[in-house]
C-alpha positions as a LaTeX table, in Angstrom:
\begin{tabular}{lrrr}
\hline
Residue & $x$ (\AA) & $y$ (\AA) & $z$ (\AA) \\
\hline
Met1 & 196.55 & 123.31 & $-37.23$ \\
Lys2 & 192.94 & 122.66 & $-36.24$ \\
Arg3 & 194.13 & 121.86 & $-32.70$ \\
Ile4 & 196.00 & 125.18 & $-32.55$ \\
Lys5 & 192.90 & 127.11 & $-33.74$ \\
Ala6 & 190.73 & 125.30 & $-31.20$ \\
Thr7 & 193.19 & 126.06 & $-28.41$ \\
Leu8 & 193.31 & 129.74 & $-29.41$ \\
Leu9 & 189.51 & 129.89 & $-29.54$ \\
Ile10 & 189.16 & 128.38 & $-26.07$ \\
Gly11 & 191.82 & 130.80 & $-24.75$ \\
Leu12 & 190.04 & 133.82 & $-26.21$ \\
Thr13 & 186.71 & 132.62 & $-24.77$ \\
Ile14 & 188.24 & 132.30 & $-21.28$ \\
Ile15 & 189.80 & 135.77 & $-21.54$ \\
Thr16 & 186.47 & 137.26 & $-22.67$ \\
Ile17 & 184.51 & 135.58 & $-19.84$ \\
Thr18 & 187.12 & 136.65 & $-17.28$ \\
Ala19 & 187.03 & 140.23 & $-18.54$ \\
Cys20 & 183.22 & 140.28 & $-18.38$ \\
Asn21 & 183.27 & 138.84 & $-14.86$ \\
Asn22 & 185.81 & 141.44 & $-13.75$ \\
Lys23 & 183.71 & 144.21 & $-15.27$ \\
Thr24 & 180.61 & 142.89 & $-13.53$ \\
Lys25 & 182.45 & 142.82 & $-10.19$ \\
Glu26 & 183.70 & 146.34 & $-10.76$ \\
Thr27 & 180.12 & 147.46 & $-11.46$ \\
Glu28 & 178.83 & 145.64 & $-8.38$ \\
Asn29 & 181.56 & 147.22 & $-6.26$ \\
Ala30 & 180.69 & 150.66 & $-7.61$ \\
Val31 & 176.98 & 150.15 & $-6.86$ \\
Gly32 & 177.79 & 148.79 & $-3.42$ \\
Ser33 & 180.03 & 151.77 & $-2.73$ \\
Ser34 & 177.33 & 154.15 & $-3.88$ \\
Asp35 & 174.68 & 152.46 & $-1.69$ \\
Ser36 & 177.04 & 152.51 & 1.26 \\
Ser37 & 177.73 & 156.19 & 0.67 \\
Lys38 & 173.99 & 156.95 & 0.55 \\
Thr39 & 173.40 & 154.96 & 3.73 \\
Glu40 & 176.24 & 156.75 & 5.48 \\
Glu41 & 174.90 & 160.09 & 4.25 \\
His42 & 171.46 & 159.18 & 5.63 \\
His43 & 172.93 & 158.27 & 9.02 \\
Gln44 & 174.92 & 161.49 & 9.07 \\
Lys45 & 171.72 & 163.56 & 8.89 \\
His46 & 171.85 & 165.04 & 12.35 \\
Trp47 & 170.40 & 167.81 & 14.45 \\
Asn48 & 171.77 & 170.56 & 16.59 \\
Tyr49 & 170.70 & 173.73 & 18.33 \\
Asp50 & 171.68 & 176.29 & 15.71 \\
Gly51 & 172.07 & 176.86 & 11.99 \\
Glu52 & 170.69 & 174.61 & 9.26 \\
Thr53 & 170.24 & 171.70 & 11.69 \\
Gly54 & 168.69 & 173.80 & 14.47 \\
Pro55 & 165.21 & 173.40 & 16.01 \\
Glu56 & 163.50 & 175.36 & 13.22 \\
His57 & 164.59 & 172.64 & 10.78 \\
Trp58 & 164.01 & 169.52 & 12.89 \\
Ser59 & 160.73 & 168.76 & 11.14 \\
Glu60 & 162.69 & 168.38 & 7.89 \\
Ile61 & 164.68 & 165.43 & 9.26 \\
Asp62 & 163.39 & 162.08 & 7.99 \\
Gln63 & 160.92 & 160.05 & 10.04 \\
Asn64 & 160.13 & 162.25 & 13.03 \\
Asp65 & 157.17 & 163.95 & 14.68 \\
Cys66 & 158.80 & 167.37 & 15.11 \\
Gly67 & 156.11 & 169.02 & 13.00 \\
Gly68 & 153.24 & 167.48 & 14.99 \\
Asn69 & 150.41 & 169.22 & 16.83 \\
Ala70 & 151.23 & 167.95 & 20.33 \\
Gln71 & 154.81 & 169.11 & 20.74 \\
Ser72 & 156.94 & 170.16 & 23.73 \\
Pro73 & 158.03 & 172.31 & 25.46 \\
Val74 & 155.23 & 174.81 & 26.10 \\
Asp75 & 154.70 & 178.00 & 28.04 \\
Ile76 & 152.69 & 177.22 & 31.18 \\
Val77 & 150.26 & 180.10 & 31.53 \\
Glu78 & 146.65 & 178.99 & 31.87 \\
Thr79 & 146.14 & 175.91 & 34.01 \\
Glu80 & 143.25 & 173.96 & 35.48 \\
Lys81 & 143.53 & 172.90 & 39.11 \\
Asp82 & 142.55 & 169.26 & 39.39 \\
Lys83 & 141.82 & 167.71 & 42.79 \\
Thr84 & 141.78 & 164.25 & 41.24 \\
Leu85 & 145.47 & 164.37 & 40.32 \\
Lys86 & 147.34 & 162.08 & 42.68 \\
Pro87 & 150.88 & 162.65 & 43.98 \\
Ile88 & 153.63 & 160.90 & 42.02 \\
Glu89 & 154.83 & 157.80 & 43.88 \\
Phe90 & 158.62 & 157.76 & 43.99 \\
His91 & 160.52 & 154.51 & 44.39 \\
Tyr92 & 164.07 & 155.80 & 44.16 \\
Asn93 & 166.75 & 153.98 & 46.13 \\
Gln94 & 168.95 & 155.99 & 48.46 \\
Lys95 & 171.96 & 154.18 & 47.05 \\
Thr96 & 171.55 & 154.06 & 43.30 \\
Lys97 & 174.39 & 153.08 & 41.02 \\
Ile98 & 175.07 & 155.51 & 38.19 \\
His99 & 175.87 & 153.39 & 35.16 \\
Asp100 & 177.81 & 156.07 & 33.32 \\
Ile101 & 177.78 & 159.75 & 32.43 \\
Ile102 & 177.86 & 160.72 & 28.75 \\
Asn103 & 178.63 & 163.93 & 26.91 \\
Asn104 & 176.55 & 163.20 & 23.80 \\
Gly105 & 177.12 & 166.57 & 22.16 \\
His106 & 173.62 & 167.77 & 23.02 \\
Ser107 & 173.60 & 167.47 & 26.80 \\
Ile108 & 175.21 & 165.72 & 29.77 \\
Gln109 & 173.34 & 162.50 & 30.43 \\
Phe110 & 173.41 & 160.37 & 33.58 \\
Asp111 & 172.40 & 156.74 & 32.98 \\
Phe112 & 171.27 & 154.59 & 35.89 \\
Glu113 & 171.21 & 150.92 & 36.74 \\
Pro114 & 167.66 & 149.43 & 36.70 \\
Gly115 & 165.63 & 149.49 & 39.89 \\
Asp116 & 164.42 & 153.07 & 40.35 \\
Tyr117 & 160.91 & 153.91 & 39.21 \\
Ile118 & 157.82 & 156.05 & 39.70 \\
Val119 & 154.14 & 155.14 & 39.75 \\
Ile120 & 151.58 & 157.47 & 38.17 \\
Asn121 & 147.88 & 156.58 & 38.19 \\
Gly122 & 148.81 & 152.95 & 38.83 \\
Asn123 & 151.28 & 152.82 & 35.93 \\
Gln124 & 154.96 & 152.09 & 36.59 \\
Tyr125 & 157.73 & 153.95 & 34.76 \\
Glu126 & 161.38 & 153.01 & 35.17 \\
Leu127 & 163.99 & 155.75 & 35.44 \\
Lys128 & 166.28 & 155.52 & 32.42 \\
Gln129 & 168.37 & 158.69 & 32.63 \\
Phe130 & 168.39 & 162.34 & 33.44 \\
His131 & 170.01 & 165.19 & 31.54 \\
Phe132 & 170.30 & 168.98 & 31.57 \\
His133 & 169.13 & 171.88 & 29.44 \\
Glu134 & 170.62 & 175.32 & 29.97 \\
Pro135 & 168.49 & 177.38 & 30.12 \\
Ala136 & 165.22 & 175.52 & 30.81 \\
Glu137 & 162.91 & 174.50 & 27.95 \\
His138 & 159.44 & 174.89 & 29.47 \\
Thr139 & 158.62 & 178.40 & 30.61 \\
Ile140 & 156.22 & 179.34 & 33.39 \\
Lys141 & 154.22 & 182.46 & 32.50 \\
Gly142 & 157.04 & 183.46 & 30.19 \\
Val143 & 159.78 & 182.98 & 32.79 \\
Arg144 & 162.67 & 180.76 & 31.72 \\
Tyr145 & 164.81 & 179.29 & 34.49 \\
Pro146 & 168.60 & 179.12 & 34.02 \\
Leu147 & 168.65 & 175.29 & 34.17 \\
Val148 & 166.33 & 172.30 & 34.09 \\
Ile149 & 166.81 & 168.61 & 34.82 \\
His150 & 164.75 & 166.20 & 32.71 \\
Met151 & 164.25 & 162.82 & 34.38 \\
Val152 & 163.23 & 160.40 & 31.65 \\
His153 & 161.12 & 157.36 & 32.60 \\
Lys154 & 159.71 & 154.61 & 30.42 \\
Ser155 & 157.04 & 151.96 & 30.99 \\
Lys156 & 157.16 & 148.33 & 29.88 \\
Glu157 & 154.72 & 149.32 & 27.12 \\
Gly158 & 157.19 & 151.91 & 25.82 \\
Lys159 & 155.34 & 154.99 & 27.10 \\
Phe160 & 157.42 & 157.96 & 28.29 \\
Ala161 & 156.92 & 160.02 & 31.43 \\
Val162 & 159.33 & 162.93 & 31.91 \\
Leu163 & 159.76 & 164.97 & 35.09 \\
Ala164 & 161.06 & 168.51 & 34.67 \\
Ile165 & 162.84 & 170.07 & 37.65 \\
Met166 & 163.49 & 173.78 & 37.32 \\
Ala167 & 166.71 & 175.02 & 38.92 \\
Gln168 & 167.86 & 178.44 & 40.01 \\
Glu169 & 171.38 & 179.64 & 40.74 \\
Asp170 & 172.64 & 179.42 & 44.29 \\
Lys171 & 175.84 & 181.00 & 45.56 \\
Asn172 & 176.17 & 178.33 & 48.21 \\
Ser173 & 177.61 & 174.89 & 47.51 \\
Asn174 & 175.34 & 171.88 & 47.38 \\
Glu175 & 176.60 & 168.43 & 48.33 \\
Thr176 & 174.35 & 166.65 & 45.83 \\
Phe177 & 175.44 & 168.71 & 42.84 \\
Glu178 & 179.06 & 168.89 & 43.97 \\
Phe179 & 179.04 & 165.10 & 43.66 \\
Leu180 & 177.61 & 165.26 & 40.11 \\
Asp181 & 179.87 & 168.15 & 39.11 \\
Lys182 & 183.11 & 166.26 & 39.67 \\
Tyr183 & 182.15 & 163.54 & 37.17 \\
Leu184 & 181.16 & 165.74 & 34.21 \\
Pro185 & 182.75 & 164.53 & 30.94 \\
Ala186 & 184.44 & 167.53 & 29.32 \\
Lys187 & 184.56 & 166.46 & 25.66 \\
Val188 & 181.90 & 165.33 & 23.21 \\
Asn189 & 181.51 & 161.52 & 23.12 \\
Asp190 & 183.41 & 161.20 & 26.40 \\
Thr191 & 181.95 & 158.72 & 28.90 \\
Val192 & 182.75 & 158.66 & 32.60 \\
Lys193 & 182.22 & 155.46 & 34.57 \\
Val194 & 181.08 & 156.04 & 38.15 \\
Asn195 & 181.49 & 153.43 & 40.84 \\
Ala196 & 179.71 & 155.24 & 43.63 \\
Asp197 & 176.27 & 155.43 & 45.25 \\
Phe198 & 173.98 & 158.37 & 44.58 \\
Asn199 & 170.72 & 159.34 & 46.28 \\
Ile200 & 168.47 & 160.52 & 43.43 \\
Asn201 & 165.83 & 161.66 & 45.93 \\
Lys202 & 168.04 & 164.65 & 46.79 \\
Val203 & 167.57 & 166.05 & 43.29 \\
Leu204 & 163.80 & 166.41 & 43.80 \\
Pro205 & 162.13 & 169.51 & 45.27 \\
Gln206 & 160.56 & 169.12 & 48.71 \\
Asn207 & 157.16 & 170.25 & 47.45 \\
Lys208 & 156.26 & 167.87 & 44.62 \\
Thr209 & 153.09 & 169.49 & 43.28 \\
Tyr210 & 153.21 & 169.73 & 39.51 \\
Tyr211 & 151.78 & 170.87 & 36.18 \\
Thr212 & 150.97 & 168.12 & 33.72 \\
Tyr213 & 149.99 & 167.75 & 30.07 \\
Thr214 & 150.61 & 165.42 & 27.14 \\
Gly215 & 153.35 & 166.46 & 24.75 \\
Ser216 & 156.47 & 165.11 & 23.09 \\
Leu217 & 160.17 & 164.56 & 23.51 \\
Thr218 & 161.92 & 167.91 & 23.09 \\
Thr219 & 164.62 & 166.54 & 20.76 \\
Pro220 & 164.34 & 164.56 & 17.49 \\
Pro221 & 162.47 & 162.34 & 16.81 \\
Cys222 & 160.10 & 164.52 & 18.97 \\
Thr223 & 157.98 & 161.44 & 19.75 \\
Glu224 & 154.48 & 162.43 & 20.87 \\
Gly225 & 152.36 & 160.85 & 23.62 \\
Val226 & 154.84 & 161.81 & 26.36 \\
Glu227 & 153.35 & 162.53 & 29.78 \\
Trp228 & 155.01 & 165.65 & 31.19 \\
Phe229 & 155.19 & 166.56 & 34.87 \\
Ile230 & 156.75 & 169.95 & 35.55 \\
Phe231 & 157.34 & 170.62 & 39.24 \\
Lys232 & 155.92 & 173.95 & 40.41 \\
Asn233 & 158.79 & 174.44 & 42.86 \\
Gln234 & 162.39 & 174.82 & 41.80 \\
Ile235 & 165.60 & 173.56 & 43.37 \\
Asp236 & 168.88 & 175.35 & 44.02 \\
Val237 & 171.98 & 174.48 & 42.02 \\
Ser238 & 175.38 & 176.04 & 42.66 \\
Ile239 & 176.55 & 178.71 & 40.24 \\
Lys240 & 179.72 & 176.65 & 39.75 \\
Met241 & 177.78 & 173.63 & 38.46 \\
Ile242 & 175.77 & 175.75 & 36.05 \\
Lys243 & 178.95 & 177.41 & 34.76 \\
Asp244 & 180.68 & 174.03 & 34.37 \\
Leu245 & 177.72 & 172.68 & 32.39 \\
Arg246 & 177.72 & 175.79 & 30.23 \\
Lys247 & 181.34 & 175.15 & 29.27 \\
Ile248 & 180.77 & 171.63 & 28.00 \\
Met249 & 177.20 & 171.69 & 26.63 \\
Pro250 & 176.08 & 173.48 & 23.44 \\
Val251 & 175.13 & 177.10 & 24.02 \\
Asn252 & 171.37 & 177.42 & 24.63 \\
Asn253 & 170.60 & 173.72 & 24.24 \\
Phe254 & 166.86 & 174.26 & 24.42 \\
Arg255 & 163.93 & 174.14 & 22.02 \\
Asn256 & 161.58 & 177.12 & 21.87 \\
Val257 & 158.06 & 176.74 & 23.26 \\
Gln258 & 155.49 & 175.15 & 20.96 \\
Glu259 & 151.81 & 175.86 & 20.38 \\
Leu260 & 149.36 & 174.15 & 22.73 \\
Asn261 & 146.85 & 173.56 & 19.92 \\
Gly262 & 143.94 & 173.12 & 22.30 \\
Arg263 & 145.74 & 170.99 & 24.89 \\
Lys264 & 144.94 & 171.60 & 28.56 \\
Ile265 & 147.56 & 171.97 & 31.29 \\
Lys266 & 146.39 & 170.62 & 34.62 \\
Glu267 & 147.76 & 171.56 & 38.02 \\
Ser268 & 147.94 & 169.29 & 41.06 \\
Ile269 & 147.00 & 170.60 & 44.48 \\
\hline
\end{tabular}
């Protein structure tokens, strides 16, 4: 009889421990699920160009500089001509390999293989990518061009230098942009692989004088300390290319001009 009682007691103890362990695991799983949900929710916090996630609300997104005092773009009105500003040194290959072209839902981005760079005041910046905004983000004396190309460069120290090339509509076809036009990815998150050479130099205006100031990236996280170089002369882009970009990019994918807050815009001669 004592053996039977002992056996029953041991059995009940095992059942109790097992039940407690199962309950603990269920609790852990619930906590883990909740944490995962919160993490996913955090990652899903995104930005766009309209509505509750539009530019007016970018400063509300966690961990960004979008509410800072040195933001971009700006309206270029008053400038200081500076004879000490040197021309930008371009080291773009005539046969550059485009890595891929991405429709990231905000713009169409062309990524390049390493090897193309610029030198500004003795500092080297490697070309990482260029992308489009339609219409342009920076304005010149209140005038907003129908398109701009942002050529994003980065130094080994992590500093950004961005070239802005204003574009105007041209009824005539353009060999350079016809080439780019045929590779445009039509759907968001689409990527097009390009196995062809491209001469980036043909995107640049012939006259490379520029306006320059220190600002920020024009999309979240709106990182400040970016050196901006806005070419004073625009390039011509076919109406077809601009219309094709308009079809696949968000409508008005630009940020409104920001306050200068005492910053000076210099002009090269």
